[in-house]
Every structure is written in structure tokens, then in C-alpha cells.
mmCIF file of C-alpha atoms in Angstrom:
data_model
loop_
_atom_site.group_PDB
_atom_site.id
_atom_site.type_symbol
_atom_site.label_atom_id
_atom_site.label_comp_id
_atom_site.label_asym_id
_atom_site.label_seq_id
_atom_site.Cartn_x
_atom_site.Cartn_y
_atom_site.Cartn_z
ATOM 1 C CA MET M 243 11.337 12.117 45.505
ATOM 2 C CA SER M 244 14.387 10.385 44.038
ATOM 3 C CA SER M 245 17.702 12.190 43.905
ATOM 4 C CA LEU M 246 17.402 12.456 40.122
ATOM 5 C CA CYS M 247 14.490 14.596 38.970
ATOM 6 C CA ARG M 248 12.572 13.230 35.984
ATOM 7 C CA TRP M 249 10.363 14.761 33.316
ATOM 8 C CA PRO M 250 6.644 14.167 34.140
ATOM 9 C CA SER M 251 5.604 10.859 32.587
ATOM 10 C CA ASP M 252 2.261 12.212 31.371
ATOM 11 C CA GLN M 253 4.112 14.819 29.274
ATOM 12 C CA LEU M 254 6.547 12.461 27.528
ATOM 13 C CA CYS M 255 6.056 13.477 23.895
ATOM 14 C CA LEU M 256 6.847 11.581 20.691
ATOM 15 C CA THR M 257 7.627 7.866 21.002
ATOM 16 C CA ALA M 258 10.067 6.151 23.372
ATOM 17 C CA GLU M 259 12.040 4.953 20.340
ATOM 18 C CA VAL M 260 12.375 8.473 18.920
ATOM 19 C CA ARG M 261 13.559 9.792 22.295
ATOM 20 C CA GLU M 262 16.048 6.930 22.715
ATOM 21 C CA GLN M 263 17.523 7.552 19.275
ATOM 22 C CA ALA M 264 17.755 11.261 20.091
ATOM 23 C CA VAL M 265 19.661 10.475 23.302
ATOM 24 C CA LEU M 266 22.194 8.374 21.372
ATOM 25 C CA ARG M 267 22.740 11.048 18.716
ATOM 26 C CA VAL M 268 22.991 13.835 21.280
ATOM 27 C CA GLU M 269 25.390 11.863 23.497
ATOM 28 C CA LYS M 270 27.659 11.396 20.503
ATOM 29 C CA ALA M 271 27.425 15.092 19.598
ATOM 30 C CA PHE M 272 28.209 16.157 23.160
ATOM 31 C CA ALA M 273 31.348 14.051 23.467
ATOM 32 C CA SER M 274 33.606 16.974 22.518
ATOM 33 C CA THR M 275 31.717 19.712 24.399
ATOM 34 C CA LEU M 276 30.871 17.938 27.644
ATOM 35 C CA GLU M 277 33.840 19.397 29.499
ATOM 36 C CA SER M 278 33.079 22.996 28.517
ATOM 37 C CA LEU M 279 29.468 22.709 29.715
ATOM 38 C CA LYS M 280 30.577 21.522 33.185
ATOM 39 C CA VAL M 281 27.842 18.874 33.442
ATOM 40 C CA ASP M 282 29.056 17.056 36.546
ATOM 41 C CA ILE M 283 26.473 14.277 36.677
ATOM 42 C CA GLY M 284 26.160 11.410 34.204
ATOM 43 C CA LEU M 285 25.260 13.103 30.925
ATOM 44 C CA VAL M 286 23.218 10.159 29.670
ATOM 45 C CA GLU M 287 21.116 10.202 32.843
ATOM 46 C CA LEU M 288 20.385 13.911 32.474
ATOM 47 C CA LEU M 289 19.592 13.566 28.786
ATOM 48 C CA GLU M 290 17.222 10.655 29.372
ATOM 49 C CA SER M 291 15.522 12.063 32.458
ATOM 50 C CA ILE M 292 15.152 15.774 31.659
ATOM 51 C CA TYR M 293 16.710 17.381 28.619
ATOM 52 C CA VAL M 294 15.729 15.134 25.717
ATOM 53 C CA PRO M 295 12.140 14.887 27.062
ATOM 54 C CA LEU M 296 12.123 18.703 27.231
ATOM 55 C CA GLY M 297 13.388 18.799 23.650
ATOM 56 C CA ALA M 298 10.707 16.325 22.562
ATOM 57 C CA TRP M 299 8.098 18.449 24.358
ATOM 58 C CA LEU M 300 9.254 21.506 22.407
ATOM 59 C CA VAL M 301 9.164 19.541 19.141
ATOM 60 C CA ALA M 302 5.583 18.487 19.894
ATOM 61 C CA ARG M 303 4.745 22.075 20.777
ATOM 62 C CA LYS M 304 6.248 23.276 17.493
ATOM 63 C CA ASN M 305 4.184 20.744 15.574
ATOM 64 C CA GLN M 306 1.044 22.471 16.861
ATOM 65 C CA GLN M 307 1.745 25.614 14.830
ATOM 66 C CA GLN M 308 3.035 26.854 11.508
ATOM 67 C CA GLY M 309 6.359 28.623 11.263
ATOM 68 C CA PRO M 310 9.222 28.767 13.766
ATOM 69 C CA LEU M 311 8.624 28.165 17.479
ATOM 70 C CA VAL M 312 9.856 31.080 19.597
ATOM 71 C CA VAL M 313 11.109 29.796 22.961
ATOM 72 C CA GLY M 314 11.843 32.115 25.870
ATOM 73 C CA ILE M 315 14.282 31.081 28.622
ATOM 74 C CA ASN M 316 13.963 33.090 31.831
ATOM 75 C CA GLY M 317 16.277 32.871 34.831
ATOM 76 C CA ALA M 318 18.059 35.125 37.299
ATOM 77 C CA GLN M 319 21.798 35.813 37.052
ATOM 78 C CA GLY M 320 23.808 32.606 37.301
ATOM 79 C CA ALA M 321 20.792 30.321 36.887
ATOM 80 C CA GLY M 322 22.277 28.573 33.848
ATOM 81 C CA LYS M 323 20.314 30.048 30.949
ATOM 82 C CA SER M 324 23.219 29.875 28.497
ATOM 83 C CA THR M 325 23.982 26.274 29.453
ATOM 84 C CA LEU M 326 20.320 25.311 29.005
ATOM 85 C CA PHE M 327 20.309 26.954 25.595
ATOM 86 C CA ASN M 328 23.510 25.124 24.615
ATOM 87 C CA LEU M 329 21.933 21.823 25.651
ATOM 88 C CA LEU M 330 18.677 22.497 23.822
ATOM 89 C CA GLU M 331 20.485 23.674 20.701
ATOM 90 C CA VAL M 332 22.390 20.389 20.374
ATOM 91 C CA ILE M 333 19.360 18.281 21.369
ATOM 92 C CA LEU M 334 17.019 19.916 18.860
ATOM 93 C CA GLU M 335 19.585 20.017 16.051
ATOM 94 C CA GLU M 336 21.315 16.661 16.489
ATOM 95 C CA GLY M 337 18.512 14.730 18.151
ATOM 96 C CA PHE M 338 15.500 16.023 16.230
ATOM 97 C CA ASP M 339 17.034 17.536 13.060
ATOM 98 C CA LEU M 340 15.741 21.075 13.627
ATOM 99 C CA LYS M 341 17.471 24.374 12.822
ATOM 100 C CA VAL M 342 17.943 26.440 15.987
ATOM 101 C CA VAL M 343 19.051 30.048 16.387
ATOM 102 C CA GLY M 344 19.634 31.739 19.727
ATOM 103 C CA LEU M 345 19.489 35.338 20.866
ATOM 104 C CA SER M 346 20.374 36.678 24.317
ATOM 105 C CA ILE M 347 18.566 39.742 25.616
ATOM 106 C CA ASP M 348 21.988 40.764 26.964
ATOM 107 C CA ASP M 349 23.148 41.299 23.398
ATOM 108 C CA LEU M 350 20.320 43.805 22.952
ATOM 109 C CA TYR M 351 21.734 46.179 25.570
ATOM 110 C CA LYS M 352 21.943 49.764 24.403
ATOM 111 C CA THR M 353 25.481 51.014 23.850
ATOM 112 C CA ARG M 354 27.267 52.612 26.792
ATOM 113 C CA LYS M 355 26.917 55.996 25.053
ATOM 114 C CA ASP M 356 23.147 55.545 24.669
ATOM 115 C CA ARG M 357 22.776 54.457 28.303
ATOM 116 C CA GLU M 358 24.768 57.465 29.457
ATOM 117 C CA ALA M 359 22.403 59.707 27.473
ATOM 118 C CA LEU M 360 19.412 57.899 28.999
ATOM 119 C CA ALA M 361 20.889 58.339 32.472
ATOM 120 C CA HIS M 362 21.228 62.072 31.843
ATOM 121 C CA ALA M 363 17.722 62.464 30.407
ATOM 122 C CA VAL M 364 15.719 60.172 32.722
ATOM 123 C CA HIS M 365 17.586 58.818 35.785
ATOM 124 C CA PRO M 366 21.272 58.178 36.652
ATOM 125 C CA LEU M 367 20.616 54.501 37.490
ATOM 126 C CA LEU M 368 19.773 53.795 33.845
ATOM 127 C CA LYS M 369 23.478 53.966 33.026
ATOM 128 C CA THR M 370 23.788 50.475 34.531
ATOM 129 C CA ARG M 371 22.867 47.778 32.025
ATOM 130 C CA GLY M 372 20.255 45.224 32.986
ATOM 131 C CA VAL M 373 16.822 46.562 33.765
ATOM 132 C CA PRO M 374 14.046 47.054 31.198
ATOM 133 C CA GLY M 375 14.729 50.346 29.488
ATOM 134 C CA THR M 376 18.423 49.588 28.918
ATOM 135 C CA HIS M 377 17.791 47.263 25.937
ATOM 136 C CA ASP M 378 17.209 48.124 22.284
ATOM 137 C CA VAL M 379 13.785 46.470 22.210
ATOM 138 C CA GLU M 380 12.993 47.652 18.684
ATOM 139 C CA LEU M 381 16.091 45.839 17.453
ATOM 140 C CA GLY M 382 14.987 42.677 19.285
ATOM 141 C CA ILE M 383 11.534 42.761 17.716
ATOM 142 C CA GLU M 384 13.044 43.333 14.282
ATOM 143 C CA LEU M 385 15.515 40.450 14.760
ATOM 144 C CA ILE M 386 12.828 37.949 15.727
ATOM 145 C CA ARG M 387 10.586 39.078 12.870
ATOM 146 C CA GLY M 388 13.528 38.641 10.495
ATOM 147 C CA LEU M 389 14.362 35.189 11.869
ATOM 148 C CA LYS M 390 10.704 34.200 11.463
ATOM 149 C CA GLY M 391 10.908 35.187 7.792
ATOM 150 C CA GLU M 392 8.409 38.042 7.990
ATOM 151 C CA PHE M 393 10.533 40.194 5.676
ATOM 152 C CA GLY M 394 10.665 37.601 2.889
ATOM 153 C CA GLU M 395 13.706 35.712 1.684
ATOM 154 C CA GLU M 396 15.986 38.758 1.873
ATOM 155 C CA GLY M 397 15.169 39.038 5.565
ATOM 156 C CA ARG M 398 16.473 35.532 6.167
ATOM 157 C CA ASN M 399 20.021 36.883 6.433
ATOM 158 C CA VAL M 400 20.004 38.347 9.916
ATOM 159 C CA LYS M 401 22.887 39.992 11.796
ATOM 160 C CA ILE M 402 22.676 39.371 15.543
ATOM 161 C CA PRO M 403 24.404 41.885 17.850
ATOM 162 C CA VAL M 404 27.052 40.896 20.388
ATOM 163 C CA PHE M 405 27.564 42.688 23.712
ATOM 164 C CA ASP M 406 30.951 42.506 25.470
ATOM 165 C CA LYS M 407 30.350 42.649 29.228
ATOM 166 C CA SER M 408 34.064 42.971 29.965
ATOM 167 C CA ILE M 409 34.029 46.452 28.367
ATOM 168 C CA ASP M 410 30.322 47.095 29.109
ATOM 169 C CA ASP M 411 29.566 47.964 25.498
ATOM 170 C CA ARG M 412 28.228 46.554 22.262
ATOM 171 C CA CYS M 413 30.749 45.062 19.864
ATOM 172 C CA PRO M 414 31.299 46.664 16.427
ATOM 173 C CA THR M 415 28.918 45.361 13.737
ATOM 174 C CA ALA M 416 31.813 43.536 12.058
ATOM 175 C CA LEU M 417 31.861 41.160 15.055
ATOM 176 C CA TRP M 418 28.108 40.481 15.059
ATOM 177 C CA GLN M 419 26.897 36.951 14.402
ATOM 178 C CA GLU M 420 25.069 36.134 11.175
ATOM 179 C CA TRP M 421 22.192 33.768 10.548
ATOM 180 C CA HIS M 422 21.346 32.642 7.037
ATOM 181 C CA GLY M 423 18.233 30.809 5.907
ATOM 182 C CA GLU M 424 15.221 29.424 7.739
ATOM 183 C CA ALA M 425 14.956 28.594 11.432
ATOM 184 C CA ASP M 426 12.685 26.013 13.078
ATOM 185 C CA VAL M 427 13.236 27.203 16.650
ATOM 186 C CA ILE M 428 14.200 30.708 17.810
ATOM 187 C CA VAL M 429 15.406 30.992 21.408
ATOM 188 C CA LEU M 430 15.378 34.283 23.334
ATOM 189 C CA GLU M 431 17.116 33.928 26.696
ATOM 190 C CA GLY M 432 17.636 36.465 29.443
ATOM 191 C CA TRP M 433 17.086 37.313 33.083
ATOM 192 C CA CYS M 434 13.917 39.359 32.497
ATOM 193 C CA VAL M 435 12.537 37.484 29.473
ATOM 194 C CA GLY M 436 8.775 37.130 29.871
ATOM 195 C CA ALA M 437 8.576 39.554 32.821
ATOM 196 C CA THR M 438 5.417 41.606 33.370
ATOM 197 C CA ALA M 439 4.875 45.006 34.964
ATOM 198 C CA GLN M 440 3.997 45.281 38.644
ATOM 199 C CA PRO M 441 0.825 46.959 39.906
ATOM 200 C CA GLN M 442 1.549 50.626 40.616
ATOM 201 C CA SER M 443 0.810 50.132 44.303
ATOM 202 C CA GLN M 444 3.777 47.753 44.663
ATOM 203 C CA LEU M 445 6.288 50.370 43.505
ATOM 204 C CA ALA M 446 5.922 52.715 46.484
ATOM 205 C CA GLU M 447 8.085 50.827 48.985
ATOM 206 C CA PRO M 448 11.827 50.407 48.229
ATOM 207 C CA VAL M 449 13.055 46.790 48.247
ATOM 208 C CA ASN M 450 16.734 47.473 49.039
ATOM 209 C CA ASP M 451 19.338 50.107 49.928
ATOM 210 C CA LEU M 452 19.884 51.059 46.295
ATOM 211 C CA GLU M 453 16.243 52.033 45.784
ATOM 212 C CA ARG M 454 16.093 53.687 49.207
ATOM 213 C CA SER M 455 19.150 55.880 48.712
ATOM 214 C CA GLU M 456 19.361 56.409 44.932
ATOM 215 C CA ASP M 457 15.700 56.263 43.881
ATOM 216 C CA PRO M 458 13.818 57.617 46.930
ATOM 217 C CA LEU M 459 11.011 59.130 44.832
ATOM 218 C CA GLY M 460 10.595 55.991 42.683
ATOM 219 C CA PHE M 461 11.287 57.655 39.311
ATOM 220 C CA TRP M 462 13.715 54.927 38.183
ATOM 221 C CA ARG M 463 11.590 51.942 39.175
ATOM 222 C CA GLY M 464 8.534 53.674 37.740
ATOM 223 C CA TYR M 465 10.301 54.124 34.399
ATOM 224 C CA VAL M 466 11.426 50.467 34.371
ATOM 225 C CA ASN M 467 7.866 49.354 35.094
ATOM 226 C CA GLN M 468 6.518 51.530 32.271
ATOM 227 C CA GLN M 469 8.954 49.908 29.852
ATOM 228 C CA LEU M 470 7.645 46.447 30.782
ATOM 229 C CA ASP M 471 4.125 47.637 30.109
ATOM 230 C CA GLY M 472 5.180 49.045 26.739
ATOM 231 C CA ARG M 473 7.396 47.670 23.988
ATOM 232 C CA TYR M 474 8.812 44.872 26.162
ATOM 233 C CA LYS M 475 5.289 43.478 26.308
ATOM 234 C CA GLU M 476 5.313 43.297 22.501
ATOM 235 C CA LEU M 477 8.749 41.627 22.436
ATOM 236 C CA PHE M 478 7.814 39.045 25.068
ATOM 237 C CA GLY M 479 4.439 38.563 23.395
ATOM 238 C CA MET M 480 6.291 36.990 20.462
ATOM 239 C CA ILE M 481 7.265 34.028 22.698
ATOM 240 C CA ASP M 482 5.315 30.817 22.032
ATOM 241 C CA ALA M 483 6.738 28.750 24.919
ATOM 242 C CA LEU M 484 8.310 30.196 28.075
ATOM 243 C CA ILE M 485 10.745 28.139 30.178
ATOM 244 C CA MET M 486 11.692 29.432 33.619
ATOM 245 C CA LEU M 487 14.831 28.383 35.495
ATOM 246 C CA LYS M 488 13.671 29.214 39.030
ATOM 247 C CA VAL M 489 16.475 29.990 41.485
ATOM 248 C CA PRO M 490 16.002 29.142 45.193
ATOM 249 C CA SER M 491 16.434 32.706 46.508
ATOM 250 C CA MET M 492 17.951 36.145 45.984
ATOM 251 C CA GLU M 493 21.016 35.060 48.006
ATOM 252 C CA SER M 494 21.563 32.286 45.447
ATOM 253 C CA VAL M 495 21.526 34.967 42.752
ATOM 254 C CA PHE M 496 24.395 36.792 44.470
ATOM 255 C CA GLU M 497 26.430 33.614 44.966
ATOM 256 C CA TRP M 498 25.945 32.371 41.418
ATOM 257 C CA ARG M 499 26.452 35.814 39.857
ATOM 258 C CA SER M 500 29.718 36.100 41.800
ATOM 259 C CA GLN M 501 30.807 32.789 40.299
ATOM 260 C CA GLN M 502 30.003 34.141 36.822
ATOM 261 C CA GLU M 503 32.130 37.248 37.421
ATOM 262 C CA LYS M 504 35.072 35.124 38.534
ATOM 263 C CA LYS M 505 34.796 33.052 35.354
ATOM 264 C CA LEU M 506 34.635 36.247 33.292
ATOM 265 C CA ALA M 507 37.797 37.500 34.988
ATOM 266 C CA GLU M 508 39.534 34.195 34.250
ATOM 267 C CA ARG M 509 38.592 34.433 30.572
ATOM 268 C CA VAL M 510 39.821 38.022 30.406
ATOM 269 C CA ARG M 511 43.146 37.041 31.983
ATOM 270 C CA TYR M 512 43.456 34.257 29.434
ATOM 271 C CA PHE M 513 42.892 36.525 26.425
ATOM 272 C CA TYR M 514 44.806 39.583 27.594
ATOM 273 C CA ASP M 515 48.530 39.445 28.131
ATOM 274 C CA THR M 516 49.573 40.786 31.517
ATOM 275 C CA GLN M 517 51.687 43.435 29.803
ATOM 276 C CA GLN M 518 48.631 45.035 28.193
ATOM 277 C CA PRO M 519 46.605 47.768 29.936
ATOM 278 C CA THR M 520 43.421 46.495 31.574
ATOM 279 C CA GLN M 521 41.902 49.732 32.910
ATOM 280 C CA HIS M 522 39.106 49.515 30.319
ATOM 281 C CA LEU M 523 37.862 46.155 31.616
ATOM 282 C CA ARG M 524 34.724 46.015 33.777
ATOM 283 C CA ILE M 525 35.312 43.156 36.225
ATOM 284 C CA MET M 526 33.402 43.673 39.495
ATOM 285 C CA ASN M 527 34.402 42.846 43.063
ATOM 286 C CA GLU M 528 31.896 41.434 45.581
ATOM 287 C CA ARG M 529 30.734 44.820 46.854
ATOM 288 C CA GLU M 530 30.132 45.994 43.288
ATOM 289 C CA ILE M 531 28.342 42.750 42.438
ATOM 290 C CA ARG M 532 25.969 43.133 45.390
ATOM 291 C CA ARG M 533 25.152 46.706 44.372
ATOM 292 C CA PHE M 534 24.773 45.605 40.742
ATOM 293 C CA ILE M 535 22.308 42.865 41.684
ATOM 294 C CA GLN M 536 20.212 45.344 43.649
ATOM 295 C CA HIS M 537 19.334 46.881 40.266
ATOM 296 C CA TYR M 538 17.709 43.539 39.411
ATOM 297 C CA GLU M 539 16.268 42.645 42.793
ATOM 298 C CA ARG M 540 12.767 44.142 42.537
ATOM 299 C CA LEU M 541 11.939 42.488 39.243
ATOM 300 C CA THR M 542 13.659 39.220 40.187
ATOM 301 C CA ARG M 543 11.618 38.932 43.388
ATOM 302 C CA ASN M 544 8.428 39.664 41.459
ATOM 303 C CA MET M 545 9.249 37.013 38.843
ATOM 304 C CA LEU M 546 10.081 34.440 41.526
ATOM 305 C CA GLU M 547 6.651 35.061 43.007
ATOM 306 C CA GLU M 548 4.409 35.140 39.952
ATOM 307 C CA MET M 549 6.174 33.423 37.031
ATOM 308 C CA PRO M 550 6.469 29.814 38.311
ATOM 309 C CA SER M 551 2.710 29.352 37.913
ATOM 310 C CA ARG M 552 2.595 31.203 34.567
ATOM 311 C CA ALA M 553 5.553 29.883 32.573
ATOM 312 C CA ASP M 554 4.820 26.986 30.221
ATOM 313 C CA VAL M 555 7.587 24.992 31.923
ATOM 314 C CA CYS M 556 9.217 25.808 35.281
ATOM 315 C CA LEU M 557 12.494 24.053 36.115
ATOM 316 C CA GLU M 558 13.048 24.578 39.845
ATOM 317 C CA LEU M 559 16.712 24.660 40.879
ATOM 318 C CA ASN M 560 17.904 23.552 44.309
ATOM 319 C CA GLN M 561 20.797 24.984 46.350
ATOM 320 C CA ASN M 562 23.218 22.687 44.500
ATOM 321 C CA HIS M 563 22.265 24.270 41.176
ATOM 322 C CA LYS M 564 20.480 21.086 40.054
ATOM 323 C CA ILE M 565 16.908 20.755 38.779
ATOM 324 C CA GLY M 566 14.964 19.483 41.787
ATOM 325 C CA ASN M 567 11.430 19.765 40.424
ATOM 326 C CA ILE M 568 9.708 20.192 37.072
ATOM 327 C CA ARG M 569 6.401 22.006 36.792
ATOM 328 C CA ILE M 570 4.451 22.081 33.524
ATOM 329 C CA ASN M 571 1.694 24.676 33.632
ATOM 330 C CA LYS M 572 0.550 24.306 30.034
ATOM 331 C CA PRO M 573 0.532 20.565 29.318
ATOM 332 C CA LEU M 574 0.236 19.327 25.751
#
């Protein structure tokens, strides 16, 4: 295999000319944002070999149906879901003239107050954001239905929530994003997007110290599993095309999630003057990060095992955080 992974030739959609023109338009559009996306290999090479072909594949997939295409992006912490969305947004809008709106499952987290109530009523571990059961799934379903235009023209004006991880709470509605008009592609990205429930028999044995010490009877993991088999199934069932960013291992998740936390801390230091109080900020150290990731470990391991053969497209990442292999399970 060459050092640069390429999109499978038998799944190159649209014409070579259309893809080439898309690359030129997208390269021009990316000139001002290239630095912020930290793409450290030749952008044109990546666009030509992977990302524009993926965009063309999604365009061809959209052309098979009526109405907006709902795309799910799955990937563990630090996999690069937001970067992939940013790339696809520019490629589909600038390269293929489509209207794209994005929604992160992170922005659907319940408020800290609601999670504290859930922790009191069900299990203390549910105070920590992340696992199924800590999202406002009803809001997510309503948002996607609104973006698809199911509520008529009035429903085309959709307010999308914003969650601030630095304070571990949802932002006031005045700071929510707004989408007006029709959308061609709706992207839902998140670490557990597209996940399915485990068989009950797999829940008995703890997978880490957190489950062993803080959920010895399995009430928490049982509740999370029930959520996946309930309304989350309806939310994820709205996805037309699922893309998985497959990380190499759980250890990679810790390393890459640690990098994310450091970047978050840098952003917080940039926006907050050193004279201002920072006790309210929720920046984690390495010990806290490792414990935090243990909340995600069971479901992440299950997804790494079963999703690569189920997702429409699986982009396999290597240790260097680059796409090393592309697997298309549902070819067009």
C-alpha cells in the first residue's frame, strides 16, 4: 500500500471533470482556513485522494433519494470528527453547491442540573456527560425533523443548541446557532453516533476499574444500554449514511483526548484574562481524563468491534492520526 491512502477506484462517483473542478474550488475556499484545520500534508493531495471523492460519493448517495441526506459521523474522542465535518462542509458547499448544516451530539447534552437530577434518581455516574442517557434525544429528533422540513416552512428556522465543555453546561438559548431555510445535507457527528445496544450477556463483566468499583451491580451500564435500545435507536435510525472514523485502539483514545483537553485549556487561557476567576472552568488533568474516558470505554470497544463492518464508510486511522485504509461496506 502506498503511503497516501486513496478512495477506492470502483467507488469514484460523478465524473473526473466534476471532481477536478470541485478540488479547484475547494482548494481556493480553504486557503484562509487551512492553518486552523491543522492539515499537515499537502491539502491538494488529500482533497484529490480522499475528501473530494468522499464528497462526490455523498452527493451520489443523496441523488438516490428525495429530501436532505442525513449523514452520521462516528468516532471516539480525538478521532477528528469536527475536522472531518469542517472539510465535508466546505467540499459539499463550495465544490458541489449544496447547503450543509451540522449538529454535534455533544450539543445535545442535558444541562448540568438535569444530569445531577438524573444522577440522584438513577445512578451517580450519570452526572458525567457522555454516555447514552445524558443527551436530550427528544431535542435531537425534533431538530433533525425540523431541518428536514417536516414541520413545514415555519419549521425551517431551527435553533441549534450549543454546549460549553469548559463549564460543563449548555449555553443560554441566546447563544444558540440558527439555521434558516432548506438544507441538502444534515450532518450529525459524535462519539456514539450510530451505536447499538449490546446483548445483555455482555454487560455482566466490568471492562475497567470504574465499572468494577462504581458500578459493581451493573445498574449504570444497564441503563445506558437500555437508552441505546430506546429513543437513541430512533435518533440514529434517521441517519441515511454512516461514516466511521476508526481509531487504532483505546490507548489512542486517551492520547488524542488528552491533546484535545490541552487545546481546550489553551483556548480558555486565550479568552479569559489571568486576573479573572477560573474556578468555574472544567479543564481535566491526565488522571481525570483517564477516569473520564472509562465512562466511554465499554461502548467504544463495542463500536470498534462491530461498527467497521456495518458503517456505510469506514475510514481507518493509523497511529499517526492519518487515514490508512478506506472500507466501503455499502457501495453505490
